[in-house]
Short mmCIF file of C-alpha atoms and ligand atoms in Angstrom, two decimals:
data_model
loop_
_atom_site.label_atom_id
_atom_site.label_comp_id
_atom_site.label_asym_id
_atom_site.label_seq_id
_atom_site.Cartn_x
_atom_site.Cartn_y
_atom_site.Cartn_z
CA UNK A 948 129.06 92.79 158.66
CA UNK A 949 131.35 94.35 161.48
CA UNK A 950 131.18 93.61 165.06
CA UNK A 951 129.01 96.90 165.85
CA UNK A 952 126.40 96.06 162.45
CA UNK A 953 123.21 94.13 164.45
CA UNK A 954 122.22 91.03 162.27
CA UNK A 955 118.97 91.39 160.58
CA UNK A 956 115.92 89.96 159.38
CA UNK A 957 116.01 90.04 155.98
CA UNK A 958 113.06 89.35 153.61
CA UNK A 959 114.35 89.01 149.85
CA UNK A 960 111.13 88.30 147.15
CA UNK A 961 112.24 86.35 144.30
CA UNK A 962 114.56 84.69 146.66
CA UNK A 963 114.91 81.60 144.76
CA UNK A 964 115.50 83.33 140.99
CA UNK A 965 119.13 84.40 139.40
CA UNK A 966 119.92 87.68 141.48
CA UNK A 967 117.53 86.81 144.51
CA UNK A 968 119.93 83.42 145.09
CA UNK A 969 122.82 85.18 144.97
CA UNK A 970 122.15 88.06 147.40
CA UNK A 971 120.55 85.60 149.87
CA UNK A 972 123.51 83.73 149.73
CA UNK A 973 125.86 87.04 150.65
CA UNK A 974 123.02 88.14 153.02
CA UNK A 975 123.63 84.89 155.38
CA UNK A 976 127.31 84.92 154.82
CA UNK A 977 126.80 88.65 156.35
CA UNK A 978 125.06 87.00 159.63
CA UNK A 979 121.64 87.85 158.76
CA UNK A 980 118.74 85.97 158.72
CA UNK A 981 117.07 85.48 155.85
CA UNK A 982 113.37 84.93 154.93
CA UNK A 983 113.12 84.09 151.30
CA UNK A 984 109.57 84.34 149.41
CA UNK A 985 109.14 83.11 146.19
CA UNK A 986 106.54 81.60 144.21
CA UNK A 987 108.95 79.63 142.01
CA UNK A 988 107.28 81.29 138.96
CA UNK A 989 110.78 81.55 137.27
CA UNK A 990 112.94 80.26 139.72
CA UNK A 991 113.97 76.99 141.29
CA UNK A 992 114.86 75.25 144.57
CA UNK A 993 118.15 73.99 142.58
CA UNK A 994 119.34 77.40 143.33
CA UNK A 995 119.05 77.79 146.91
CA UNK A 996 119.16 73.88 147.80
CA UNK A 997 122.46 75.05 149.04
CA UNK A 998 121.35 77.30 152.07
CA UNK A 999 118.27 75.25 153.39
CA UNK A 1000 120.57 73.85 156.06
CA UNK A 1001 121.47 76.85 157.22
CA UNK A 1002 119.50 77.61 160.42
CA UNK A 1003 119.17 81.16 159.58
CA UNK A 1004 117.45 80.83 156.00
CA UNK A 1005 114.19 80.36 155.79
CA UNK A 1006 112.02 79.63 152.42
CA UNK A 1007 108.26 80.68 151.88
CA UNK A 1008 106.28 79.39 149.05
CA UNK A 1009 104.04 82.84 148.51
CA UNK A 1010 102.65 85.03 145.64
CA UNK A 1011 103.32 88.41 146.07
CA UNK A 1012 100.92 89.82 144.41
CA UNK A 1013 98.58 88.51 147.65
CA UNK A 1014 99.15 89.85 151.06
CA UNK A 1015 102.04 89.02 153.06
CA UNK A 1016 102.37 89.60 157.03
CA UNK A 1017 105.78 88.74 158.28
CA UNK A 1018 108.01 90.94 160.70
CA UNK A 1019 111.36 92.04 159.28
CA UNK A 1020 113.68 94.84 159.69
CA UNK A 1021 114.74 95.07 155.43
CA UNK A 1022 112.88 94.21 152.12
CA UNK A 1023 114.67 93.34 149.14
CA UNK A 1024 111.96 93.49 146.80
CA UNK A 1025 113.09 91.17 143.61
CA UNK A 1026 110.43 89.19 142.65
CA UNK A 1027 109.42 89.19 139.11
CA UNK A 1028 109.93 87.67 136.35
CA UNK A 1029 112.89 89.19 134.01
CA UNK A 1030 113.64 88.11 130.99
CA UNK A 1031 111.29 88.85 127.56
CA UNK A 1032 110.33 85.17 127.27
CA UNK A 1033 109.16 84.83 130.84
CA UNK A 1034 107.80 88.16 131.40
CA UNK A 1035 105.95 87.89 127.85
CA UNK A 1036 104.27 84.85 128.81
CA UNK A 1037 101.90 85.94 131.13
CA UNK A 1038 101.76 89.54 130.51
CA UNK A 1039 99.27 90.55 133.23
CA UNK A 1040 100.52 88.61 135.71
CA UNK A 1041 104.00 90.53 134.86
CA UNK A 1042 101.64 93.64 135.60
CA UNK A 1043 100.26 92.67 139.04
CA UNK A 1044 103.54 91.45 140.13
CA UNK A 1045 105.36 94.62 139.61
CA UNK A 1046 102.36 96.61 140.51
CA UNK A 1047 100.45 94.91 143.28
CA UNK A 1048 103.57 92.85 144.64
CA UNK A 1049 104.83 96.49 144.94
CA UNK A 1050 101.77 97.79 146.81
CA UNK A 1051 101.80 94.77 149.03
CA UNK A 1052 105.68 95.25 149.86
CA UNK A 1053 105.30 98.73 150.72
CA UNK A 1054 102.10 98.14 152.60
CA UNK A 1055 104.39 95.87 155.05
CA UNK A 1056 107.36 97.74 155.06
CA UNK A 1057 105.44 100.76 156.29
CA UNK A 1058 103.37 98.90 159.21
CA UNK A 1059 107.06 96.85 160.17
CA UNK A 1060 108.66 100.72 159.15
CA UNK A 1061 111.29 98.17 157.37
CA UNK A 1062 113.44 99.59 154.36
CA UNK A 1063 112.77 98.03 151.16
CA UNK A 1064 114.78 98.12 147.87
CA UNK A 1065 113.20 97.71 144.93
CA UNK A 1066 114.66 95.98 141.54
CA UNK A 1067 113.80 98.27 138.94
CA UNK A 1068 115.38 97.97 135.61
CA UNK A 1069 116.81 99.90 132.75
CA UNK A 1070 113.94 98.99 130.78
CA UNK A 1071 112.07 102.21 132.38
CA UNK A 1072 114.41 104.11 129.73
CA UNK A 1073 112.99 101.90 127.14
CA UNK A 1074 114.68 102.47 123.53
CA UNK A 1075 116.59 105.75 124.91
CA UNK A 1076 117.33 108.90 123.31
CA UNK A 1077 119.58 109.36 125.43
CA UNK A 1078 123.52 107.49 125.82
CA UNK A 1079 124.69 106.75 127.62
CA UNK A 1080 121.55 106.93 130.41
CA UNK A 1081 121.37 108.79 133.60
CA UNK A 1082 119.00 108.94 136.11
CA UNK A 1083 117.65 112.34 135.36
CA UNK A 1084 116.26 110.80 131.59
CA UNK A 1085 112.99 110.10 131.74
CA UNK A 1086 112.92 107.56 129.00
CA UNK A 1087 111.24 106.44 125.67
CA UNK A 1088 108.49 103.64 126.57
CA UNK A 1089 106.02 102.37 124.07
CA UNK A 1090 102.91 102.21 126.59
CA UNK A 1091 101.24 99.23 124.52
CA UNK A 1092 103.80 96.94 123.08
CA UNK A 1093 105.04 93.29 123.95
CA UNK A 1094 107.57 94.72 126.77
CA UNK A 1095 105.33 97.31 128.12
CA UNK A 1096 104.09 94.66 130.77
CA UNK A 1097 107.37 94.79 132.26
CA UNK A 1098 108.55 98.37 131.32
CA UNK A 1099 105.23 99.63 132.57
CA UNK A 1100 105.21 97.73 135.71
CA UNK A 1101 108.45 98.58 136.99
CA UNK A 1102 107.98 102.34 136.31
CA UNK A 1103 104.32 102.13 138.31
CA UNK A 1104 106.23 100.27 140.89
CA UNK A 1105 109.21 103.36 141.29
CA UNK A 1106 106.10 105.69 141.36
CA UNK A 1107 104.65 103.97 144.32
CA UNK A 1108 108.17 103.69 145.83
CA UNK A 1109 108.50 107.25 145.90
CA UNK A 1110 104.89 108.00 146.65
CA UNK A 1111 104.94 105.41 149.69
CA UNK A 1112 108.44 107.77 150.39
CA UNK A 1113 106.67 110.91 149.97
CA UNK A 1114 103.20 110.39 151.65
CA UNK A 1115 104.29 108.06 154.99
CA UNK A 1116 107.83 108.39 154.98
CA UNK A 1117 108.91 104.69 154.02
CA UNK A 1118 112.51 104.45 153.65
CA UNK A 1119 113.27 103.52 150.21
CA UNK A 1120 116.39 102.23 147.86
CA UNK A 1121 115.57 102.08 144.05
CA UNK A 1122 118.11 100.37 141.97
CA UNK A 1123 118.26 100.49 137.97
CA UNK A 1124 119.79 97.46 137.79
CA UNK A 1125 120.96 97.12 133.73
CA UNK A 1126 121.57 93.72 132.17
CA UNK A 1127 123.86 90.98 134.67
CA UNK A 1128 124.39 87.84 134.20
CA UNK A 1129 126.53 85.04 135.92
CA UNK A 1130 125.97 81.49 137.26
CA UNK A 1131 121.84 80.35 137.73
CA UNK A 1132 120.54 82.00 134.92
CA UNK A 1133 118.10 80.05 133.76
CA UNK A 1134 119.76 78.16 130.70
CA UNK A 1135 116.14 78.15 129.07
CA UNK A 1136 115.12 81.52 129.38
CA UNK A 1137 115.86 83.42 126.38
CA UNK A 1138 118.18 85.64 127.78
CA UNK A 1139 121.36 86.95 125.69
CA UNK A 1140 124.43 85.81 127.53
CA UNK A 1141 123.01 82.19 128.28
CA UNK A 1142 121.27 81.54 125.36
CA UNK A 1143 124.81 82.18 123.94
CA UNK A 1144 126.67 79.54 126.13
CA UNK A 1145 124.24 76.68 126.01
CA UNK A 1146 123.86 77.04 121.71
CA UNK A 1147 127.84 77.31 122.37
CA UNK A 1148 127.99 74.22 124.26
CA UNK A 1149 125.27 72.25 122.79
CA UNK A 1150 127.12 72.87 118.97
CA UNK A 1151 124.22 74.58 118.11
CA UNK A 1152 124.06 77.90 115.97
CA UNK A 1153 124.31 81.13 118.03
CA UNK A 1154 121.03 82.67 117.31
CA UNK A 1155 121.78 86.62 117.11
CA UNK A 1156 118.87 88.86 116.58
CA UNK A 1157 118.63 91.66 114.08
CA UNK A 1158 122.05 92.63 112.57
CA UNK A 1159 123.44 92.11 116.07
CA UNK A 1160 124.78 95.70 116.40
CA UNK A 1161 122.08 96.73 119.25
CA UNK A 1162 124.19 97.15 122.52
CA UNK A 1163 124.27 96.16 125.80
CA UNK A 1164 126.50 96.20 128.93
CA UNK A 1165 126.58 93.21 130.83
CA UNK A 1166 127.88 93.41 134.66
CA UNK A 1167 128.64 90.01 136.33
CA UNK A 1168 126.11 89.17 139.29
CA UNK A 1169 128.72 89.41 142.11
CA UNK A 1170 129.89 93.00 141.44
CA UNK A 1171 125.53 93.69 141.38
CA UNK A 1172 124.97 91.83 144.39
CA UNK A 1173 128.00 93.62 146.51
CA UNK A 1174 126.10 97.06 144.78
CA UNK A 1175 122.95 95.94 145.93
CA UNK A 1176 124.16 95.60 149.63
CA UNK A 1177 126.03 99.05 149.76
CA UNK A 1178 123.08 100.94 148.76
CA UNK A 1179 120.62 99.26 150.84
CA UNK A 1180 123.41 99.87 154.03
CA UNK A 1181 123.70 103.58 152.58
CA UNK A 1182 122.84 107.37 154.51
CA UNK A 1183 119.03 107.73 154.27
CA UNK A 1184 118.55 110.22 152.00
CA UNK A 1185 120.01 108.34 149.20
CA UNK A 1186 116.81 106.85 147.88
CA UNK A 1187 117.45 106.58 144.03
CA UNK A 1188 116.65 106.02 141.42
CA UNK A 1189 120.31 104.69 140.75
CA UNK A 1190 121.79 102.76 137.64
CA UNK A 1191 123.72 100.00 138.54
CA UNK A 1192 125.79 98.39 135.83
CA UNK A 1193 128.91 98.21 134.30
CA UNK A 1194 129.18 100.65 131.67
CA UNK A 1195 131.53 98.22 129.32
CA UNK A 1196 129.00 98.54 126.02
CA UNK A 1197 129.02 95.93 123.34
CA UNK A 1198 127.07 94.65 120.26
CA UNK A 1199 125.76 92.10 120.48
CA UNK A 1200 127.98 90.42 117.71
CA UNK A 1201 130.83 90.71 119.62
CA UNK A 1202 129.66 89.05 122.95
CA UNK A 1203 128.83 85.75 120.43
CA UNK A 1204 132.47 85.88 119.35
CA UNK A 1205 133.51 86.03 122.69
CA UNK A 1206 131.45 83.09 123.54
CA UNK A 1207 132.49 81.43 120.91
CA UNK A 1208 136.01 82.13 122.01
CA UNK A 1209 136.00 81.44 125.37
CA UNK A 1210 134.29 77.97 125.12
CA UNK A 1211 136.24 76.95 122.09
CA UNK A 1212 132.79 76.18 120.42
CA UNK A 1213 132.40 75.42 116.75
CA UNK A 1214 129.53 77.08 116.29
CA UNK A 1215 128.21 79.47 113.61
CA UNK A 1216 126.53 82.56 113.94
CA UNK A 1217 122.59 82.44 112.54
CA UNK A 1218 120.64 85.56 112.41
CA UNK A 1219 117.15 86.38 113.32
CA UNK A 1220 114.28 88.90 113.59
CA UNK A 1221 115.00 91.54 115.74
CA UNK A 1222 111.97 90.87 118.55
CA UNK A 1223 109.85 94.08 118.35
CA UNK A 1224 110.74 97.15 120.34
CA UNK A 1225 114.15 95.69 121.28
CA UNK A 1226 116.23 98.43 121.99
CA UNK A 1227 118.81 99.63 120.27
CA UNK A 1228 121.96 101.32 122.39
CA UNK A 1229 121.76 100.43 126.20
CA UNK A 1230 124.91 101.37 128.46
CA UNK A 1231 124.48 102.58 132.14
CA UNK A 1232 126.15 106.14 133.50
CA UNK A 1233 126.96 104.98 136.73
CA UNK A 1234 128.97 108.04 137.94
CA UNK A 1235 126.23 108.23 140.37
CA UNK A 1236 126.87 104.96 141.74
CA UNK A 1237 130.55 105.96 141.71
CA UNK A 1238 130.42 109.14 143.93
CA UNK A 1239 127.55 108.76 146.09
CA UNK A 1240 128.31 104.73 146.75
CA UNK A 1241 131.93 104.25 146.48
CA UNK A 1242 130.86 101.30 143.55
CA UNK A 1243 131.86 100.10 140.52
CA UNK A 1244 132.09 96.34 138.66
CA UNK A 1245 135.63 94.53 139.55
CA UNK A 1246 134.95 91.23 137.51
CA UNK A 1247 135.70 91.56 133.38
CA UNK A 1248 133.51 90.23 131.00
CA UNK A 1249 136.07 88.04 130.03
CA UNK A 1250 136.22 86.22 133.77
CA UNK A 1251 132.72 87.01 134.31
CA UNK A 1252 131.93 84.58 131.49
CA UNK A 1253 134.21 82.05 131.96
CA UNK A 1254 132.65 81.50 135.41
CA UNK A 1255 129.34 81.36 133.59
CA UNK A 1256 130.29 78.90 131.15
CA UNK A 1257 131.71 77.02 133.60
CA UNK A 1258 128.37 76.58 135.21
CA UNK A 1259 126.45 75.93 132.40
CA UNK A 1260 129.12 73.59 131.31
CA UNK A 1261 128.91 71.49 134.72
CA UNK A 1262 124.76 71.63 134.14
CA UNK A 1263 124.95 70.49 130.66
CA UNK A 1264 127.41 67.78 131.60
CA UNK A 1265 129.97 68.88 128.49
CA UNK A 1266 133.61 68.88 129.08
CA UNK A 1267 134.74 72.40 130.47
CA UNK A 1268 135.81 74.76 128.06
CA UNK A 1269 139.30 74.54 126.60
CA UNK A 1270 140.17 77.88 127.14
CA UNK A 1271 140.17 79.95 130.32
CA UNK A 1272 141.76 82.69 131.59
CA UNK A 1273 143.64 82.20 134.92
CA UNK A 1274 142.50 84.47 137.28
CA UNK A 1275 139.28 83.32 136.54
CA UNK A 1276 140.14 80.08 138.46
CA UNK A 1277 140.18 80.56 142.06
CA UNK A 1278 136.21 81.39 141.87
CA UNK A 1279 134.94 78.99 140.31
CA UNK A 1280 134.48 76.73 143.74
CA UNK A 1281 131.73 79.20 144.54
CA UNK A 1282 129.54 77.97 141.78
CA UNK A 1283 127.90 75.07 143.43
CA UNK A 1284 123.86 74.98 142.17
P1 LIG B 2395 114.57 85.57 137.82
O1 LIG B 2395 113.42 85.30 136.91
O2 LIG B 2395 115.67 84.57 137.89
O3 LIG B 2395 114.05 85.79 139.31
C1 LIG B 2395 112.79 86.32 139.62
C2 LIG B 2395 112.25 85.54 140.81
O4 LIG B 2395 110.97 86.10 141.19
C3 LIG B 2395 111.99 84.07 140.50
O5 LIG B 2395 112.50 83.27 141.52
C4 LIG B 2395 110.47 83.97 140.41
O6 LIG B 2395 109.98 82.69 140.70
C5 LIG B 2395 110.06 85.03 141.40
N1 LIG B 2395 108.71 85.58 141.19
C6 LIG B 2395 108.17 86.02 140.03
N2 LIG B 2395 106.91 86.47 140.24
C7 LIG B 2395 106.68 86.32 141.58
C8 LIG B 2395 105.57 86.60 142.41
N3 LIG B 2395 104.43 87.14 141.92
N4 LIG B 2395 105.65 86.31 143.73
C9 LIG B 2395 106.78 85.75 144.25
N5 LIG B 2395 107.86 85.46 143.50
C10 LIG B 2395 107.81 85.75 142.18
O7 LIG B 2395 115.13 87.01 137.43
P2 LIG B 2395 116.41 87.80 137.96
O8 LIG B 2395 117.29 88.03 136.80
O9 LIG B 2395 116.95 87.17 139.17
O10 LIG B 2395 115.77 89.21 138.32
C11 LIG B 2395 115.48 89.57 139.66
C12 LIG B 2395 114.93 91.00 139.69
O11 LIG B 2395 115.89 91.89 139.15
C13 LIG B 2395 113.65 91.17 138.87
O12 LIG B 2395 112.78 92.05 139.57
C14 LIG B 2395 114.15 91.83 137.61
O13 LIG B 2395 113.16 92.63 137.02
C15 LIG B 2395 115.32 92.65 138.11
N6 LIG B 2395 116.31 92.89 137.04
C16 LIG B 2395 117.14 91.91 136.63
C17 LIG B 2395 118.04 92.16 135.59
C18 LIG B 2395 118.99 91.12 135.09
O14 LIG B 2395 119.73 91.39 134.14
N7 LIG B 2395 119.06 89.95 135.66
C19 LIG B 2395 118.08 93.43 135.00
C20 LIG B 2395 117.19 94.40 135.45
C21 LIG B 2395 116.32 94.13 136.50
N1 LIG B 2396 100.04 94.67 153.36
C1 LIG B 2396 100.73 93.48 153.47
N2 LIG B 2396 101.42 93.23 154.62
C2 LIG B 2396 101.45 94.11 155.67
C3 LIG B 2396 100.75 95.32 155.53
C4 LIG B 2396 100.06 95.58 154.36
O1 LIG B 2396 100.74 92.65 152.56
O2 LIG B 2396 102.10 93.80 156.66
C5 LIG B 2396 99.34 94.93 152.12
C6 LIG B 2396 97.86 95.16 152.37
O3 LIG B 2396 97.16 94.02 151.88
C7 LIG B 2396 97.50 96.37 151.57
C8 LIG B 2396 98.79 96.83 150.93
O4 LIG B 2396 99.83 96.13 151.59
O5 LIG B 2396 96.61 96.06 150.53
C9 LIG B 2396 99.03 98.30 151.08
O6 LIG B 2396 99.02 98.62 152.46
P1 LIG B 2396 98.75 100.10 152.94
O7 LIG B 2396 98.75 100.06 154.43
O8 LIG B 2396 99.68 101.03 152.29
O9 LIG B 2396 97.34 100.45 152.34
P2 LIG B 2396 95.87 100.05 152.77
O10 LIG B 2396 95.93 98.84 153.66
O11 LIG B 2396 95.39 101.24 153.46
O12 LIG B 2396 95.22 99.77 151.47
N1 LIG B 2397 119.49 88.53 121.72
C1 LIG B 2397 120.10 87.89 120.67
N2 LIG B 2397 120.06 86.54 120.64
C2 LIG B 2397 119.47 85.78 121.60
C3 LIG B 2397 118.86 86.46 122.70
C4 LIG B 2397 118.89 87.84 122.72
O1 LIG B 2397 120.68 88.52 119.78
O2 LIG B 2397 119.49 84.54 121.50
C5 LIG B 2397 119.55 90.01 121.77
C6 LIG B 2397 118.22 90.70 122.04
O3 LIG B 2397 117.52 90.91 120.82
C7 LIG B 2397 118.68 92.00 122.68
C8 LIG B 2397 119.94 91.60 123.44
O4 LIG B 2397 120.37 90.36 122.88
O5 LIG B 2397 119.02 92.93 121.70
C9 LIG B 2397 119.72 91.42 124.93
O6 LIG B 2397 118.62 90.55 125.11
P1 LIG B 2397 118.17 90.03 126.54
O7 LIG B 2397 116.86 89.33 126.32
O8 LIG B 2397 119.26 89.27 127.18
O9 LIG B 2397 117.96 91.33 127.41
P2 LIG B 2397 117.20 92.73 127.17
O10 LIG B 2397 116.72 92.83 125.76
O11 LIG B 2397 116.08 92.71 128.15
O12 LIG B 2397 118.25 93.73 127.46
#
C-alpha cells in the first residue's frame, strides 16, 4: 500500500484454506484489516495461527451459504471447497456454497456497495476444445457428472456476478484462477502437486492417473496471490472474467519426475484409473492478464516446488530434501504454518 492508498476492511471467505491464508496474510502486511470467515470445511486454524495476534485480523467461524451482515469496504469471495476429493464429498453442499454463498456475498456487497472478487476456476472450461483457453471460450461442461458440482457452481456463481453487475451495478472482479499450488495445501487432499510430495517423502509410489499425459499448468501461490491483489486494486471497468495462471503446460508424468528429482525420493511411479471426466489439456492464455494487468508468474516450477516440499517436508518431520536449487533459499523463512 502507498502512503495515499486508505487501509481497508477486508472480508476474505475461505480465509483459513490454501489461497485464502495466503492473501490474508499479504492483505495485513498491506495495512488492511482483515475479517476472515470460514467454516473450516477444508481448511484449518494451523494456517492462519500465525496472524491471530495481529490486532488487525479478525477470524469468524460462519457458513456462507447462511446470511452474513458485516460492514466492509472489499470481498474476496474464496470460500469453497477445491479439490475433486473434497468437493466430491459432499456434492450439494459444493452446490450451495458456490451458488448460495455467492448470492449471499453479493447480497452484502451491494447493501455495504463493497467490491467483491470472486474465485472462479478453469474448471468452467471443463475438458476444452479449445488450447490453450481464453476468456472468450465458453467451455465443454458435462452438466451431470462427478465434477459438475463444482464446474456447475462456479459458472452459476460468474452468472450472478455479472447479473448482480448488470442489474444494481455491484462492482465486480472475476478471476479464472487455473491450478496453484505452494505451501498449506492440504497434504491429504488429493490434489496433484501434493499428493506427489508426500508419496515422495513418505517412500511411497507416486500414484499417476491415466497414462499421465493429461496437462496442466501449475502457478506457485505467491505469483496468484500478488495477481489477485492487482486486479481487485484495478480501473473499474475491468470486471473479468480473467485467467490467471502460468501458462508453463506439463503432463502430468513429468511433474512426478520432477518431484522425484527435486526431493531425491526413491520412489516409483504406479499408475491408475484416470478419475472420470478428468480433463485432458489445461493451460491458461493469460495475455489478458498481461496487457490489461501488468501480470505474469515470477516463481519457476522448479523453486516453486522446492518451497513446497520444503513445507511438507518440515510437516512430515523427514529430513529436507537433498537437492535444492539456490535461489530457492532466501524464501523459505516465509513458510511458517
Ligand atoms: P481450500 O479448500 O484450501 O480453501 C477453501 C476454504 O473455504 C477452506 O478454508 C474451507 O474451509 C472454506 N469453505 C468451504 N466451504 C465454505 C462455506 N460454505 N462457508 C465458509 N467457508 C467455506 O481451497 P483453495 O485451493 O484455497 O481454493 C480457494 C478458492 O480458489 C476456491 O474457491 C477454489 O474454487 C478456487 N480455486 C483454487 C484453485 C487452486 O488450484 N488452488 C484453482 C481454481 C480455483
Ligand atoms: N445478504 C447478506 N448480507 C447482507 C445483505 C444481504 O447475507 O448484508 C443476503 C440476504 O440474505 C439475501 C442475499 O444476500 O438473501 C441476496 O441479497 P439481495 O439484496 O440481492 O436480495 P434479496 O434480499 O432481495 O433476496
Ligand atoms: N492426478 C494424478 N495423480 C494424483 C492426483 C491427481 O495423476 O495422485 C492427476 C489428475 O488425474 C489430473 C491432474 O493430476 O489429471 C490434476 O489433478 P488435480 O486434482 O490436482 O487438479 P484438477 O484435476 O482439478 O486440475
Amino acid at each position: 500500500m502507498n502512503a495515499y492508498e486508505p487501509s481497508r476492511r477486508v472480508l476474505v471467505t475461505g480465509g483459513a484454506g490454501f489461497l485464502g491464508s495466503h492473501l490474508c496474510e499479504r492483505l495485513l502486511a498491506d495495512g488492511h484489516e482483515v475479517l476472515c470467515v470460514d467454516n473450516f470445511y477444508t481448511g484449518r486454524r494451523a494456517n492462519i495461527a500465525h496472524l491471530l495476534d495481529n490486532p488487525r485480523f479478525e477470524v469468524l467461524r460462519h457458513d456462507i451459504t447462511f446470511p452474513l451482515y458485516v460492514e466492509v469496504d472489499q470481498i474476496y469471495n474464496l470460500a469453497c471447497p477445491a479439490s475433486p476429493v473434497h468437493y466430491q464429498f459432499d456434492p450439494v453442499q459444493t452446490t450451495k456454497t458456490s451458488v448460495h454463498g455467492a448470492i449471499n456475498m453479493l447480497g452484502l456487497a451491494k447493501r455495504v456497495k463493497a467490491r467483491i472478487f470472486q474465485a472462479s476456476t478453469s474448471e468452467v472450461y471443463g475438458d476444452p476444445h479449445v488450447h490453450p483457453q481464453t476468456e472468450g471460450y465458453w467451455g465443454h461442461v458435462n452438466p451431470i457428472g462427478l465434477r459438475s458440482c463444482y464446474d456447475e457452481g462456479k459458472r452459476c456463481a460468474e452468472t450472478l456476478f455479472m447479473d448482480y453487475r448488470r442489474q444494481h451495478g455491484v462492482s465486480i472482479r472475476v478471476a479464472r484462477i487455473f491450478n496453484t499450488y505452494g505451501p498449506r495445501m492440504h497434504p491429504n487432499d488429493g490434489r496433484v502437486v501434493s499428493n506427489f510430495i508426500m508419496q515422495a517423502l513418505t517412500g511411497q509410489p507416486i500414484t499417476v492417473y491415466g497414462d499421465g499425459h493429461q496437462t496442466r499448468a501449475f502457478c506457485y501461490v505467491d505469483d496468484m496471490v500478488g495477481a489477485f491483489v492487482r486486479f481487485m486494486d484495478s480501473d473499474d471497468d475491468l470486471c473479468g472474467p480473467i485467467n490467471l495462471g502460468n501458462p508453463q503446460e506439463m503432463s502430468m508424468l513429468a511433474i512426478a519426475r520432477q518431484v522425484i528429482e527435486l526431493t531425491g525420493s526413491q520412489s516409483g511411479i504406479e499408475f491408475r484409473p484416470l478419475p472420470s471426466d478428468d480433463p485432458v489439456q489445461r493451460c491458461p492464455d493469460i495475455s489478458l492478464a498481461r496487457s490489461a494487468l501488468g501480470w505474469e508468474p515470477r516463481v519457476s516450477l522448479e523453486e516453486g516446488l522446492s518451497r513446497t516440499i520444503a513445507y511438507f517436508a518440515q510437516r512430515v518431520g523427514t529430513n529436507p530434501p537433498s537437492y535444492r536449487p539456490r535461489e530457492a533459499q532466501p524464501s523459505m523463512g516465509r513458510v511458517r504454518a
